[in-house]
PDB file of C-alpha atoms in Angstrom:
ATOM      1  CA  UNK A 646      85.053 -76.733 -89.524  1.00  0.00           C
ATOM      2  CA  UNK A 647      86.445 -77.321 -85.893  1.00  0.00           C
ATOM      3  CA  UNK A 648      85.432 -80.976 -86.236  1.00  0.00           C
ATOM      4  CA  UNK A 649      87.529 -81.269 -89.377  1.00  0.00           C
ATOM      5  CA  UNK A 650      90.606 -79.736 -87.671  1.00  0.00           C
ATOM      6  CA  UNK A 651      90.324 -82.013 -84.627  1.00  0.00           C
ATOM      7  CA  UNK A 652      90.275 -85.154 -86.851  1.00  0.00           C
ATOM      8  CA  UNK A 653      93.711 -86.950 -86.712  1.00  0.00           C
ATOM      9  CA  UNK A 654      93.067 -89.976 -88.729  1.00  0.00           C
ATOM     10  CA  UNK A 655      95.935 -89.423 -91.256  1.00  0.00           C
ATOM     11  CA  UNK A 656      98.619 -88.620 -88.667  1.00  0.00           C
ATOM     12  CA  UNK A 657     100.014 -92.015 -88.713  1.00  0.00           C
ATOM     13  CA  UNK A 658     100.663 -91.823 -92.501  1.00  0.00           C
ATOM     14  CA  UNK A 659     102.786 -88.760 -92.130  1.00  0.00           C
ATOM     15  CA  UNK A 660     104.859 -90.274 -89.229  1.00  0.00           C
ATOM     16  CA  UNK A 661     105.486 -93.395 -91.339  1.00  0.00           C
ATOM     17  CA  UNK A 662     106.490 -91.330 -94.322  1.00  0.00           C
ATOM     18  CA  UNK A 663     109.001 -89.249 -92.321  1.00  0.00           C
ATOM     19  CA  UNK A 664     110.400 -92.359 -90.601  1.00  0.00           C
ATOM     20  CA  UNK A 665     110.991 -93.975 -94.098  1.00  0.00           C
ATOM     21  CA  UNK A 666     112.764 -90.962 -95.289  1.00  0.00           C
ATOM     22  CA  UNK A 667     114.943 -90.746 -92.281  1.00  0.00           C
ATOM     23  CA  UNK A 668     115.894 -94.381 -92.544  1.00  0.00           C
ATOM     24  CA  UNK A 669     116.590 -94.207 -96.262  1.00  0.00           C
ATOM     25  CA  UNK A 670     118.979 -91.178 -95.664  1.00  0.00           C
ATOM     26  CA  UNK A 671     120.772 -93.047 -92.816  1.00  0.00           C
ATOM     27  CA  UNK A 672     121.111 -96.098 -95.096  1.00  0.00           C
ATOM     28  CA  UNK A 673     122.554 -94.133 -97.882  1.00  0.00           C
ATOM     29  CA  UNK A 674     124.961 -92.301 -95.557  1.00  0.00           C
ATOM     30  CA  UNK A 675     126.179 -95.661 -94.005  1.00  0.00           C
ATOM     31  CA  UNK A 676     126.880 -97.119 -97.431  1.00  0.00           C
ATOM     32  CA  UNK A 677     128.727 -93.968 -98.401  1.00  0.00           C
ATOM     33  CA  UNK A 678     130.942 -94.096 -95.387  1.00  0.00           C
ATOM     34  CA  UNK A 679     131.517 -97.765 -95.954  1.00  0.00           C
ATOM     35  CA  UNK A 680     132.789 -97.014 -99.521  1.00  0.00           C
ATOM     36  CA  UNK A 681     135.236 -94.658 -97.957  1.00  0.00           C
ATOM     37  CA  UNK A 682     136.422 -97.220 -95.535  1.00  0.00           C
ATOM     38  CA  UNK A 683     136.858 -99.762 -98.256  1.00  0.00           C
ATOM     39  CA  UNK A 684     138.880 -97.262-100.329  1.00  0.00           C
ATOM     40  CA  UNK A 685     141.170 -96.601 -97.474  1.00  0.00           C
ATOM     41  CA  UNK A 686     141.688-100.264 -96.897  1.00  0.00           C
ATOM     42  CA  UNK A 687     142.450-100.797-100.653  1.00  0.00           C
ATOM     43  CA  UNK A 688     145.029 -98.002-100.520  1.00  0.00           C
ATOM     44  CA  UNK A 689     146.552 -99.405 -97.399  1.00  0.00           C
ATOM     45  CA  UNK A 690     147.031-102.700 -99.254  1.00  0.00           C
ATOM     46  CA  UNK A 691     148.533-101.033-102.193  1.00  0.00           C
ATOM     47  CA  UNK A 692     150.978 -99.070-100.171  1.00  0.00           C
ATOM     48  CA  UNK A 693     152.095-102.250 -98.379  1.00  0.00           C
ATOM     49  CA  UNK A 694     152.595-104.025-101.637  1.00  0.00           C
ATOM     50  CA  UNK A 695     154.527-101.171-103.201  1.00  0.00           C
ATOM     51  CA  UNK A 696     156.685-100.775-100.077  1.00  0.00           C
ATOM     52  CA  UNK A 697     157.335-104.461-100.006  1.00  0.00           C
ATOM     53  CA  UNK A 698     158.697-104.394-103.647  1.00  0.00           C
ATOM     54  CA  UNK A 699     160.744-101.188-103.022  1.00  0.00           C
ATOM     55  CA  UNK A 700     162.366-102.682 -99.808  1.00  0.00           C
ATOM     56  CA  UNK A 701     163.088-106.149-101.347  1.00  0.00           C
ATOM     57  CA  UNK A 702     164.627-104.673-104.416  1.00  0.00           C
ATOM     58  CA  UNK A 703     166.331-101.857-102.518  1.00  0.00           C
ATOM     59  CA  UNK A 704     165.179 -99.202-105.091  1.00  0.00           C
ATOM     60  CA  UNK A 705     162.277 -97.344-106.405  1.00  0.00           C
ATOM     61  CA  UNK A 706     162.394 -98.207-110.078  1.00  0.00           C
ATOM     62  CA  UNK A 707     160.751-100.290-112.838  1.00  0.00           C
ATOM     63  CA  UNK A 708     159.708-103.118-110.416  1.00  0.00           C
ATOM     64  CA  UNK A 709     157.672-100.723-108.185  1.00  0.00           C
ATOM     65  CA  UNK A 710     156.221 -99.031-111.342  1.00  0.00           C
ATOM     66  CA  UNK A 711     155.087-102.412-112.768  1.00  0.00           C
ATOM     67  CA  UNK A 712     153.570-103.442-109.403  1.00  0.00           C
ATOM     68  CA  UNK A 713     151.866-100.118-109.112  1.00  0.00           C
ATOM     69  CA  UNK A 714     150.210-100.514-112.564  1.00  0.00           C
ATOM     70  CA  UNK A 715     149.090-103.982-111.653  1.00  0.00           C
ATOM     71  CA  UNK A 716     147.568-102.900-108.368  1.00  0.00           C
ATOM     72  CA  UNK A 717     145.779 -99.934-110.186  1.00  0.00           C
ATOM     73  CA  UNK A 718     144.265-102.300-112.753  1.00  0.00           C
ATOM     74  CA  UNK A 719     143.133-104.615-109.973  1.00  0.00           C
ATOM     75  CA  UNK A 720     141.661-101.888-107.701  1.00  0.00           C
ATOM     76  CA  UNK A 721     140.058 -99.777-110.507  1.00  0.00           C
ATOM     77  CA  UNK A 722     141.510 -96.432-109.401  1.00  0.00           C
ATOM     78  CA  UNK A 723     144.888 -94.561-109.683  1.00  0.00           C
ATOM     79  CA  UNK A 724     146.049 -92.740-106.650  1.00  0.00           C
ATOM     80  CA  UNK A 725     149.091 -90.395-106.764  1.00  0.00           C
ATOM     81  CA  UNK A 726     152.202 -91.987-105.369  1.00  0.00           C
ATOM     82  CA  UNK A 727     155.081 -90.381-103.646  1.00  0.00           C
ATOM     83  CA  UNK A 728     158.249 -92.164-102.360  1.00  0.00           C
ATOM     84  CA  UNK A 729     160.624 -90.539 -99.891  1.00  0.00           C
ATOM     85  CA  UNK A 730     164.054 -91.969 -99.023  1.00  0.00           C
ATOM     86  CA  UNK A 731     167.675 -91.109 -98.727  1.00  0.00           C
ATOM     87  CA  UNK A 732     168.924 -92.427-102.077  1.00  0.00           C
ATOM     88  CA  UNK A 733     172.350 -93.848-102.588  1.00  0.00           C
ATOM     89  CA  UNK A 734     172.021 -93.281-106.258  1.00  0.00           C
ATOM     90  CA  UNK A 735     169.145 -90.774-107.135  1.00  0.00           C
ATOM     91  CA  UNK A 736     169.302 -91.516-110.912  1.00  0.00           C
ATOM     92  CA  UNK A 737     168.564 -95.256-110.429  1.00  0.00           C
ATOM     93  CA  UNK A 738     166.469 -94.794-107.196  1.00  0.00           C
ATOM     94  CA  UNK A 739     168.706 -97.135-105.106  1.00  0.00           C
ATOM     95  CA  UNK A 740     168.361 -97.038-101.378  1.00  0.00           C
ATOM     96  CA  UNK A 741     171.133 -98.389 -99.174  1.00  0.00           C
ATOM     97  CA  UNK A 742     170.539-101.285 -96.744  1.00  0.00           C
ATOM     98  CA  UNK A 743     168.819-100.196 -93.575  1.00  0.00           C
ATOM     99  CA  UNK A 744     167.706 -96.803 -94.955  1.00  0.00           C
ATOM    100  CA  UNK A 745     163.964 -95.958 -94.625  1.00  0.00           C
ATOM    101  CA  UNK A 746     161.733 -95.889 -97.576  1.00  0.00           C
ATOM    102  CA  UNK A 747     158.319 -94.204 -97.206  1.00  0.00           C
ATOM    103  CA  UNK A 748     155.526 -94.518 -99.688  1.00  0.00           C
ATOM    104  CA  UNK A 749     152.398 -92.158 -99.510  1.00  0.00           C
ATOM    105  CA  UNK A 750     149.358 -92.706-101.629  1.00  0.00           C
ATOM    106  CA  UNK A 751     146.669 -90.058-102.123  1.00  0.00           C
ATOM    107  CA  UNK A 752     143.289 -89.890-103.920  1.00  0.00           C
ATOM    108  CA  UNK A 753     140.166 -87.785-104.100  1.00  0.00           C
ATOM    109  CA  UNK A 754     136.865 -89.446-103.302  1.00  0.00           C
ATOM    110  CA  UNK A 755     133.230 -88.297-103.708  1.00  0.00           C
ATOM    111  CA  UNK A 756     130.659 -89.754-101.382  1.00  0.00           C
ATOM    112  CA  UNK A 757     127.997 -91.358-103.689  1.00  0.00           C
ATOM    113  CA  UNK A 758     124.225 -91.534-103.120  1.00  0.00           C
ATOM    114  CA  UNK A 759     123.439 -87.808-102.583  1.00  0.00           C
ATOM    115  CA  UNK A 760     122.315 -86.952-106.102  1.00  0.00           C
ATOM    116  CA  UNK A 761     123.917 -83.810-107.369  1.00  0.00           C
ATOM    117  CA  UNK A 762     125.346 -82.942-104.041  1.00  0.00           C
ATOM    118  CA  UNK A 763     129.055 -83.981-103.968  1.00  0.00           C
ATOM    119  CA  UNK A 764     131.086 -84.290-100.853  1.00  0.00           C
ATOM    120  CA  UNK A 765     134.826 -84.488-101.689  1.00  0.00           C
ATOM    121  CA  UNK A 766     137.239 -86.264 -99.376  1.00  0.00           C
ATOM    122  CA  UNK A 767     141.044 -86.700 -99.648  1.00  0.00           C
ATOM    123  CA  UNK A 768     142.205 -90.089 -98.555  1.00  0.00           C
ATOM    124  CA  UNK A 769     145.965 -90.546 -97.766  1.00  0.00           C
ATOM    125  CA  UNK A 770     147.920 -93.585 -96.567  1.00  0.00           C
ATOM    126  CA  UNK A 771     151.615 -93.481 -95.502  1.00  0.00           C
ATOM    127  CA  UNK A 772     153.846 -96.466 -94.747  1.00  0.00           C
ATOM    128  CA  UNK A 773     157.464 -96.967 -94.051  1.00  0.00           C
ATOM    129  CA  UNK A 774     159.974 -99.775 -94.317  1.00  0.00           C
ATOM    130  CA  UNK A 775     163.790-100.417 -94.519  1.00  0.00           C
ATOM    131  CA  UNK A 776     165.739-101.288 -97.550  1.00  0.00           C
ATOM    132  CA  UNK A 777     167.063-104.801 -97.591  1.00  0.00           C
ATOM    133  CA  UNK A 778     169.845-104.410-100.275  1.00  0.00           C
ATOM    134  CA  UNK A 779     173.501-103.368 -99.801  1.00  0.00           C
ATOM    135  CA  UNK A 780     174.644-101.434-102.834  1.00  0.00           C
ATOM    136  CA  UNK A 781     178.418-101.208-103.581  1.00  0.00           C
TER     137      UNK A 781
END
């Protein structure tokens, strides 16, 4: 019996199995983090595009809504959008020349790859720009 307990022929197999599991977990975690980084990058691009449309037109209106719909169809997800500005005409969304327009995009994300275990994250991007239109 002592001879059987002292025999260590299968120890290498257990070490290899544990190493493979650890490497697989690290690989899945890195891919999950990479998906969060790419989502943040997509949202930053969307915020920049929406801000560009709002500053060029000098208002938050149908042009920005149309561009937002195009970007959502292109990206495959729909974040919540919030514009903040000092409005010249709040009903039409007009912002006077030189005033700041700020856009904030927010979405929820779940890290994939962990089976039934879900890790929710909130991703938010904020960008600001100046209106380029003078309203009379």
